[in-house]
mmCIF file of C-alpha atoms in Angstrom:
data_model
loop_
_atom_site.group_PDB
_atom_site.id
_atom_site.type_symbol
_atom_site.label_atom_id
_atom_site.label_comp_id
_atom_site.label_asym_id
_atom_site.label_seq_id
_atom_site.Cartn_x
_atom_site.Cartn_y
_atom_site.Cartn_z
ATOM 1 C CA MET F 23 -0.032 -0.148 -0.025
ATOM 2 C CA GLY F 24 1.714 3.176 -1.137
ATOM 3 C CA ILE F 25 1.419 6.658 0.409
ATOM 4 C CA SER F 26 -0.106 8.951 -1.993
ATOM 5 C CA VAL F 27 1.673 11.706 -3.337
ATOM 6 C CA THR F 28 -0.974 14.033 -1.716
ATOM 7 C CA ALA F 29 -0.430 12.637 1.633
ATOM 8 C CA ARG F 30 3.457 12.612 1.311
ATOM 9 C CA ALA F 31 3.237 16.222 0.259
ATOM 10 C CA GLY F 32 2.100 17.061 3.913
ATOM 11 C CA ALA F 33 4.345 14.657 5.554
ATOM 12 C CA ALA F 34 7.849 14.893 3.886
ATOM 13 C CA VAL F 35 10.159 17.528 4.186
ATOM 14 C CA LEU F 36 10.218 19.777 1.091
ATOM 15 C CA LEU F 37 13.785 20.418 0.287
ATOM 16 C CA VAL F 38 13.694 24.128 -0.099
ATOM 17 C CA ALA F 39 15.483 27.172 1.685
ATOM 18 C CA GLY F 40 12.313 28.066 3.508
ATOM 19 C CA LEU F 41 12.022 24.768 5.205
ATOM 20 C CA THR F 42 15.511 24.857 6.709
ATOM 21 C CA ALA F 43 14.103 27.259 9.405
ATOM 22 C CA ALA F 44 11.148 25.061 10.211
ATOM 23 C CA CYS F 45 13.522 22.020 10.556
ATOM 24 C CA SER F 46 15.759 23.960 12.934
ATOM 25 C CA GLY F 47 13.017 24.626 15.353
ATOM 26 C CA SER F 48 11.777 28.285 14.311
ATOM 27 C CA GLY F 49 8.601 28.982 12.687
ATOM 28 C CA SER F 50 5.116 27.516 13.609
ATOM 29 C CA ASN F 51 6.420 24.749 15.700
ATOM 30 C CA ASP F 52 8.021 26.959 18.309
ATOM 31 C CA HIS F 53 5.225 26.550 20.703
ATOM 32 C CA VAL F 54 5.764 22.678 20.763
ATOM 33 C CA ARG F 55 7.024 21.474 24.198
ATOM 34 C CA PRO F 56 10.236 19.349 23.362
ATOM 35 C CA PRO F 57 10.245 15.770 24.825
ATOM 36 C CA THR F 58 11.059 15.732 28.563
ATOM 37 C CA ALA F 59 14.202 14.363 29.713
ATOM 38 C CA GLY F 60 14.433 10.696 29.748
ATOM 39 C CA SER F 61 11.547 10.360 27.118
ATOM 40 C CA ALA F 62 14.086 9.672 24.207
ATOM 41 C CA PRO F 63 15.346 6.075 23.774
ATOM 42 C CA VAL F 64 18.393 4.825 25.346
ATOM 43 C CA PRO F 65 20.607 3.542 22.541
ATOM 44 C CA SER F 66 21.078 -0.269 22.456
ATOM 45 C CA PRO F 67 23.844 -2.005 20.835
ATOM 46 C CA VAL F 68 23.670 -2.148 16.998
ATOM 47 C CA PRO F 69 24.602 -5.830 15.714
ATOM 48 C CA SER F 70 27.854 -5.796 14.036
ATOM 49 C CA PRO F 71 27.671 -5.514 10.228
ATOM 50 C CA ALA F 72 27.537 -8.828 8.543
ATOM 51 C CA PRO F 73 30.834 -10.265 7.537
ATOM 52 C CA THR F 74 30.385 -9.680 3.835
ATOM 53 C CA THR F 75 31.770 -7.349 1.417
ATOM 54 C CA ASP F 76 29.517 -4.507 0.305
ATOM 55 C CA PRO F 77 28.504 -4.719 -3.184
ATOM 56 C CA PRO F 78 30.709 -2.653 -5.619
ATOM 57 C CA THR F 79 29.334 0.357 -7.280
ATOM 58 C CA PRO F 80 29.511 0.084 -11.034
ATOM 59 C CA SER F 81 32.703 1.815 -12.319
ATOM 60 C CA MET F 82 30.536 4.183 -14.811
ATOM 61 C CA TRP F 83 29.371 6.056 -11.587
ATOM 62 C CA GLY F 84 32.813 7.326 -10.606
ATOM 63 C CA LYS F 85 33.223 8.642 -7.032
ATOM 64 C CA PRO F 86 30.489 9.743 -4.888
ATOM 65 C CA VAL F 87 29.602 13.522 -4.412
ATOM 66 C CA VAL F 88 28.289 12.789 -1.071
ATOM 67 C CA GLN F 89 28.868 10.017 1.318
ATOM 68 C CA ASP F 90 28.230 9.686 4.970
ATOM 69 C CA GLY F 91 29.224 6.949 7.450
ATOM 70 C CA PHE F 92 27.568 8.696 10.404
ATOM 71 C CA ASP F 93 30.808 8.398 12.285
ATOM 72 C CA GLY F 94 30.397 11.588 14.259
ATOM 73 C CA GLY F 95 28.380 12.502 17.413
ATOM 74 C CA SER F 96 25.518 13.988 15.609
ATOM 75 C CA VAL F 97 23.817 14.117 12.077
ATOM 76 C CA ASP F 98 26.098 16.413 9.876
ATOM 77 C CA THR F 99 23.733 19.521 9.158
ATOM 78 C CA SER F 100 25.851 20.590 6.273
ATOM 79 C CA LYS F 101 24.612 17.504 4.591
ATOM 80 C CA TRP F 102 21.196 16.928 6.046
ATOM 81 C CA ILE F 103 18.021 18.606 7.271
ATOM 82 C CA VAL F 104 16.536 16.986 10.375
ATOM 83 C CA TYR F 105 12.880 16.673 10.494
ATOM 84 C CA ASN F 106 11.021 18.738 13.212
ATOM 85 C CA SER F 107 7.307 18.521 12.494
ATOM 86 C CA PRO F 108 5.729 17.084 15.603
ATOM 87 C CA ASN F 109 2.251 18.621 14.850
ATOM 88 C CA ASP F 110 1.763 17.174 11.485
ATOM 89 C CA ARG F 111 -1.283 15.123 10.786
ATOM 90 C CA VAL F 112 0.682 12.774 8.566
ATOM 91 C CA ASN F 113 3.807 11.219 9.806
ATOM 92 C CA PRO F 114 4.531 13.425 12.939
ATOM 93 C CA ARG F 115 8.400 13.550 13.736
ATOM 94 C CA THR F 116 10.811 14.921 16.184
ATOM 95 C CA PRO F 117 14.435 15.456 16.315
ATOM 96 C CA ALA F 118 14.580 13.602 19.447
ATOM 97 C CA ALA F 119 13.915 10.361 17.301
ATOM 98 C CA THR F 120 17.140 11.106 15.426
ATOM 99 C CA LYS F 121 20.504 10.097 16.635
ATOM 100 C CA VAL F 122 23.878 9.259 15.698
ATOM 101 C CA ASP F 123 25.638 6.545 17.728
ATOM 102 C CA ALA F 124 28.633 4.079 17.178
ATOM 103 C CA GLY F 125 28.962 4.932 13.507
ATOM 104 C CA THR F 126 25.023 4.314 12.641
ATOM 105 C CA LEU F 127 22.233 6.887 12.155
ATOM 106 C CA ARG F 128 19.299 5.740 14.303
ATOM 107 C CA LEU F 129 15.706 6.862 13.638
ATOM 108 C CA THR F 130 13.499 5.611 16.562
ATOM 109 C CA GLY F 131 9.926 5.718 16.548
ATOM 110 C CA GLY F 132 8.034 5.589 20.028
ATOM 111 C CA ILE F 133 6.102 7.570 22.568
ATOM 112 C CA TYR F 134 7.828 10.969 23.142
ATOM 113 C CA ASP F 135 6.265 13.066 25.878
ATOM 114 C CA GLY F 136 2.952 11.109 25.434
ATOM 115 C CA ARG F 137 2.883 11.403 21.643
ATOM 116 C CA ASP F 138 3.570 8.624 19.070
ATOM 117 C CA LEU F 139 6.507 10.295 17.091
ATOM 118 C CA SER F 140 9.127 9.273 14.628
ATOM 119 C CA GLY F 141 11.994 10.877 12.870
ATOM 120 C CA GLY F 142 13.872 11.453 9.505
ATOM 121 C CA ILE F 143 16.415 13.263 7.868
ATOM 122 C CA ALA F 144 16.540 14.826 4.154
ATOM 123 C CA SER F 145 19.681 15.390 1.935
ATOM 124 C CA ARG F 146 20.483 18.908 1.158
ATOM 125 C CA LEU F 147 21.744 17.852 -2.337
ATOM 126 C CA THR F 148 19.316 17.232 -5.021
ATOM 127 C CA LEU F 149 20.001 15.860 -8.351
ATOM 128 C CA THR F 150 18.258 15.379 -11.889
ATOM 129 C CA HIS F 151 19.358 11.875 -12.469
ATOM 130 C CA GLY F 152 22.082 10.040 -10.345
ATOM 131 C CA ARG F 153 22.642 6.933 -8.069
ATOM 132 C CA TRP F 154 21.783 6.588 -4.336
ATOM 133 C CA GLU F 155 23.066 3.684 -2.083
ATOM 134 C CA VAL F 156 21.852 3.093 1.695
ATOM 135 C CA ARG F 157 23.037 0.409 3.871
ATOM 136 C CA MET F 158 20.139 -0.142 6.346
ATOM 137 C CA ARG F 159 18.230 -2.448 8.708
ATOM 138 C CA ALA F 160 15.075 -1.985 10.692
ATOM 139 C CA GLU F 161 13.652 -3.445 13.760
ATOM 140 C CA LYS F 162 10.227 -5.423 13.952
ATOM 141 C CA GLY F 163 7.313 -3.434 15.074
ATOM 142 C CA ALA F 164 3.784 -2.454 14.104
ATOM 143 C CA GLY F 165 3.027 1.287 13.515
ATOM 144 C CA TYR F 166 6.437 2.227 11.788
ATOM 145 C CA SER F 167 7.767 1.960 8.348
ATOM 146 C CA ALA F 168 11.540 2.156 7.476
ATOM 147 C CA VAL F 169 11.748 4.281 4.208
ATOM 148 C CA ALA F 170 14.497 5.209 1.797
ATOM 149 C CA LEU F 171 13.211 7.442 -0.963
ATOM 150 C CA LEU F 172 13.797 10.292 -3.393
ATOM 151 C CA TRP F 173 11.629 13.430 -2.831
ATOM 152 C CA PRO F 174 11.556 16.565 -4.979
ATOM 153 C CA LYS F 175 13.516 19.705 -4.166
ATOM 154 C CA VAL F 176 10.041 21.545 -4.659
ATOM 155 C CA PHE F 177 7.045 19.109 -4.875
ATOM 156 C CA GLY F 178 4.919 19.308 -7.907
ATOM 157 C CA VAL F 179 7.473 21.695 -9.714
ATOM 158 C CA PRO F 180 7.991 20.904 -12.586
ATOM 159 C CA GLU F 181 6.343 17.354 -12.084
ATOM 160 C CA LYS F 182 4.820 15.476 -9.125
ATOM 161 C CA ALA F 183 7.202 12.592 -8.409
ATOM 162 C CA GLU F 184 8.344 10.332 -5.848
ATOM 163 C CA ILE F 185 10.580 7.127 -5.744
ATOM 164 C CA ASP F 186 10.569 4.744 -2.787
ATOM 165 C CA PHE F 187 13.421 2.241 -3.037
ATOM 166 C CA ALA F 188 12.507 0.803 0.309
ATOM 167 C CA GLU F 189 9.348 1.126 2.233
ATOM 168 C CA MET F 190 9.081 -1.351 4.949
ATOM 169 C CA ILE F 191 5.388 -1.024 6.487
ATOM 170 C CA ASP F 192 5.395 -4.811 7.216
ATOM 171 C CA PRO F 193 5.632 -5.093 10.904
ATOM 172 C CA THR F 194 8.023 -8.273 10.671
ATOM 173 C CA LYS F 195 10.298 -6.560 8.169
ATOM 174 C CA GLN F 196 10.269 -9.591 6.030
ATOM 175 C CA SER F 197 9.185 -7.680 2.986
ATOM 176 C CA THR F 198 9.688 -4.039 1.567
ATOM 177 C CA ASP F 199 7.674 -2.319 -0.933
ATOM 178 C CA GLN F 200 9.106 -0.209 -3.694
ATOM 179 C CA TYR F 201 7.186 2.504 -5.794
ATOM 180 C CA VAL F 202 7.343 4.839 -8.478
ATOM 181 C CA HIS F 203 4.882 7.571 -8.004
ATOM 182 C CA TYR F 204 4.076 10.246 -10.772
ATOM 183 C CA GLY F 205 1.523 12.771 -11.922
ATOM 184 C CA PRO F 206 -1.261 14.791 -10.488
ATOM 185 C CA ASN F 207 -3.364 11.546 -9.807
ATOM 186 C CA ASP F 208 -0.531 9.753 -8.148
ATOM 187 C CA THR F 209 -0.255 7.214 -10.566
ATOM 188 C CA GLN F 210 1.763 4.394 -9.210
ATOM 189 C CA LYS F 211 3.924 1.095 -10.234
ATOM 190 C CA HIS F 212 4.713 -1.072 -7.277
ATOM 191 C CA HIS F 213 7.122 -3.923 -6.727
ATOM 192 C CA VAL F 214 7.719 -6.243 -3.514
ATOM 193 C CA LEU F 215 11.000 -7.561 -2.284
ATOM 194 C CA ARG F 216 11.073 -10.486 0.209
ATOM 195 C CA ALA F 217 13.986 -10.920 2.636
ATOM 196 C CA ASP F 218 14.958 -10.579 6.368
ATOM 197 C CA PHE F 219 15.190 -6.739 6.450
ATOM 198 C CA THR F 220 16.140 -6.827 10.152
ATOM 199 C CA GLN F 221 19.409 -7.750 8.865
ATOM 200 C CA TRP F 222 21.650 -5.277 7.030
ATOM 201 C CA HIS F 223 21.097 -4.856 3.229
ATOM 202 C CA VAL F 224 22.360 -2.521 0.806
ATOM 203 C CA PHE F 225 19.684 -0.772 -1.308
ATOM 204 C CA ALA F 226 20.491 1.223 -4.380
ATOM 205 C CA LEU F 227 18.716 3.170 -7.056
ATOM 206 C CA ASP F 228 19.939 4.332 -10.380
ATOM 207 C CA TRP F 229 17.852 7.076 -12.074
ATOM 208 C CA LEU F 230 18.836 7.808 -15.646
ATOM 209 C CA PRO F 231 16.728 9.285 -18.372
ATOM 210 C CA HIS F 232 13.487 7.154 -19.001
ATOM 211 C CA ARG F 233 14.979 4.529 -16.855
ATOM 212 C CA LEU F 234 14.924 3.492 -12.980
ATOM 213 C CA THR F 235 16.966 0.469 -11.873
ATOM 214 C CA PHE F 236 16.445 -0.870 -8.153
ATOM 215 C CA TRP F 237 19.082 -2.978 -6.594
ATOM 216 C CA LEU F 238 19.510 -5.399 -3.552
ATOM 217 C CA ASP F 239 22.966 -6.123 -2.164
ATOM 218 C CA GLY F 240 24.308 -5.801 -5.899
ATOM 219 C CA ARG F 241 21.563 -7.776 -7.492
ATOM 220 C CA LYS F 242 19.145 -6.072 -9.970
ATOM 221 C CA VAL F 243 15.756 -6.524 -8.529
ATOM 222 C CA TRP F 244 13.533 -4.122 -10.794
ATOM 223 C CA ASP F 245 14.031 -2.179 -14.101
ATOM 224 C CA TYR F 246 11.394 0.250 -14.787
ATOM 225 C CA GLN F 247 11.323 2.123 -18.064
ATOM 226 C CA GLY F 248 7.806 3.143 -18.095
ATOM 227 C CA ASP F 249 6.322 6.533 -18.692
ATOM 228 C CA LEU F 250 6.059 7.306 -14.868
ATOM 229 C CA THR F 251 9.859 8.156 -14.572
ATOM 230 C CA PRO F 252 10.435 11.740 -13.683
ATOM 231 C CA GLU F 253 12.718 13.405 -16.223
ATOM 232 C CA ARG F 254 12.790 17.140 -15.168
ATOM 233 C CA SER F 255 12.703 17.340 -11.051
ATOM 234 C CA GLN F 256 15.662 17.778 -8.841
ATOM 235 C CA MET F 257 15.185 15.120 -6.198
ATOM 236 C CA GLY F 258 17.129 14.221 -2.917
ATOM 237 C CA LEU F 259 17.492 11.164 -0.658
ATOM 238 C CA ALA F 260 15.254 10.987 2.510
ATOM 239 C CA LEU F 261 15.554 8.475 5.166
ATOM 240 C CA GLN F 262 12.592 8.221 7.402
ATOM 241 C CA ASN F 263 11.310 5.750 10.038
ATOM 242 C CA ASP F 264 7.588 6.998 9.418
ATOM 243 C CA GLN F 265 4.834 6.719 11.970
ATOM 244 C CA VAL F 266 2.111 5.318 9.823
ATOM 245 C CA CYS F 267 -1.143 5.447 11.921
ATOM 246 C CA ASP F 268 -2.618 8.115 9.469
ATOM 247 C CA ARG F 269 -3.368 5.119 7.267
ATOM 248 C CA GLY F 270 -5.857 3.903 9.581
ATOM 249 C CA PRO F 271 -6.197 1.944 12.901
ATOM 250 C CA ALA F 272 -4.676 -1.348 11.325
ATOM 251 C CA PHE F 273 -1.255 0.489 10.688
ATOM 252 C CA CYS F 274 -0.889 2.041 14.241
ATOM 253 C CA ARG F 275 1.110 0.698 16.918
ATOM 254 C CA ASN F 276 -0.459 -1.869 19.104
ATOM 255 C CA ALA F 277 0.146 -4.124 22.098
ATOM 256 C CA SER F 278 2.662 -6.203 20.147
ATOM 257 C CA THR F 279 4.805 -3.112 19.428
ATOM 258 C CA PRO F 280 8.155 -2.741 21.302
ATOM 259 C CA LYS F 281 8.537 0.615 23.211
ATOM 260 C CA TRP F 282 11.051 1.642 20.738
ATOM 261 C CA VAL F 283 11.316 0.796 16.985
ATOM 262 C CA THR F 284 14.482 1.745 15.066
ATOM 263 C CA MET F 285 15.757 1.958 11.606
ATOM 264 C CA TYR F 286 19.459 1.830 11.379
ATOM 265 C CA VAL F 287 21.571 3.338 8.589
ATOM 266 C CA ASP F 288 25.274 2.311 8.556
ATOM 267 C CA TRP F 289 26.136 4.516 5.553
ATOM 268 C CA ILE F 290 24.731 6.266 2.403
ATOM 269 C CA LYS F 291 26.516 7.235 -0.936
ATOM 270 C CA ILE F 292 25.325 9.470 -3.751
ATOM 271 C CA PHE F 293 26.535 9.707 -7.220
ATOM 272 C CA ARG F 294 25.914 12.252 -10.190
ATOM 273 C CA ALA F 295 24.919 10.732 -13.369
ATOM 274 C CA PRO F 296 27.739 9.971 -15.815
ATOM 275 C CA GLY F 297 28.731 12.662 -18.297
#
């Protein structure tokens, strides 16, 4: 079940200069009381990366123009906007849900100061065509969806588009959806991957003229060449552990959901299109 472009427009961060102030805590969210001390999750040990070699990037892409191994003590705000939208009806988010620890980005959904919130970040770099790679995993738990996607710099200008190369709404994290959204009626193409996504995997997306190629651990899993491929938008990487209760009661956290449900990101790489 994909998130409609209309709904996503109200939920995802638009990558424009005016939003930077909102994400930093100024603007309409100033009156929101921050989570109280002790309400944020206590970091738990991250399982060691699997003893496998990361899949090589095809040589045609050259060197990444942005890469981040999340090795510092906080999100690098020269590369990322941290979501701060706790009052949103769709996918409400708090900066308290976004942490960097032990070389890993952690986006943790849970109850913050009595409110069900989650977190996310969006790349400041937007491109027309390129390649994006993300090494990630997600914990089991109803009510949250680990997502890696491309979102336009300005939604709907010059075209309404969204590309989800991982959207894990499955509470067991044994499957992930992939979507191409395009146009004013949110026309969609959909693909499903099945694997244990509580373990580390490398997702990649190639966006070239008239072609979208989706990869998992170096294996091509979907090659889309239909008419829903965006051709004019500038788009950027967004990493989100979405609270998805807006989709209906069946998608909310429930008695089976752990107190905290975390999406982990080991590293990301972004490449410009060849030539």
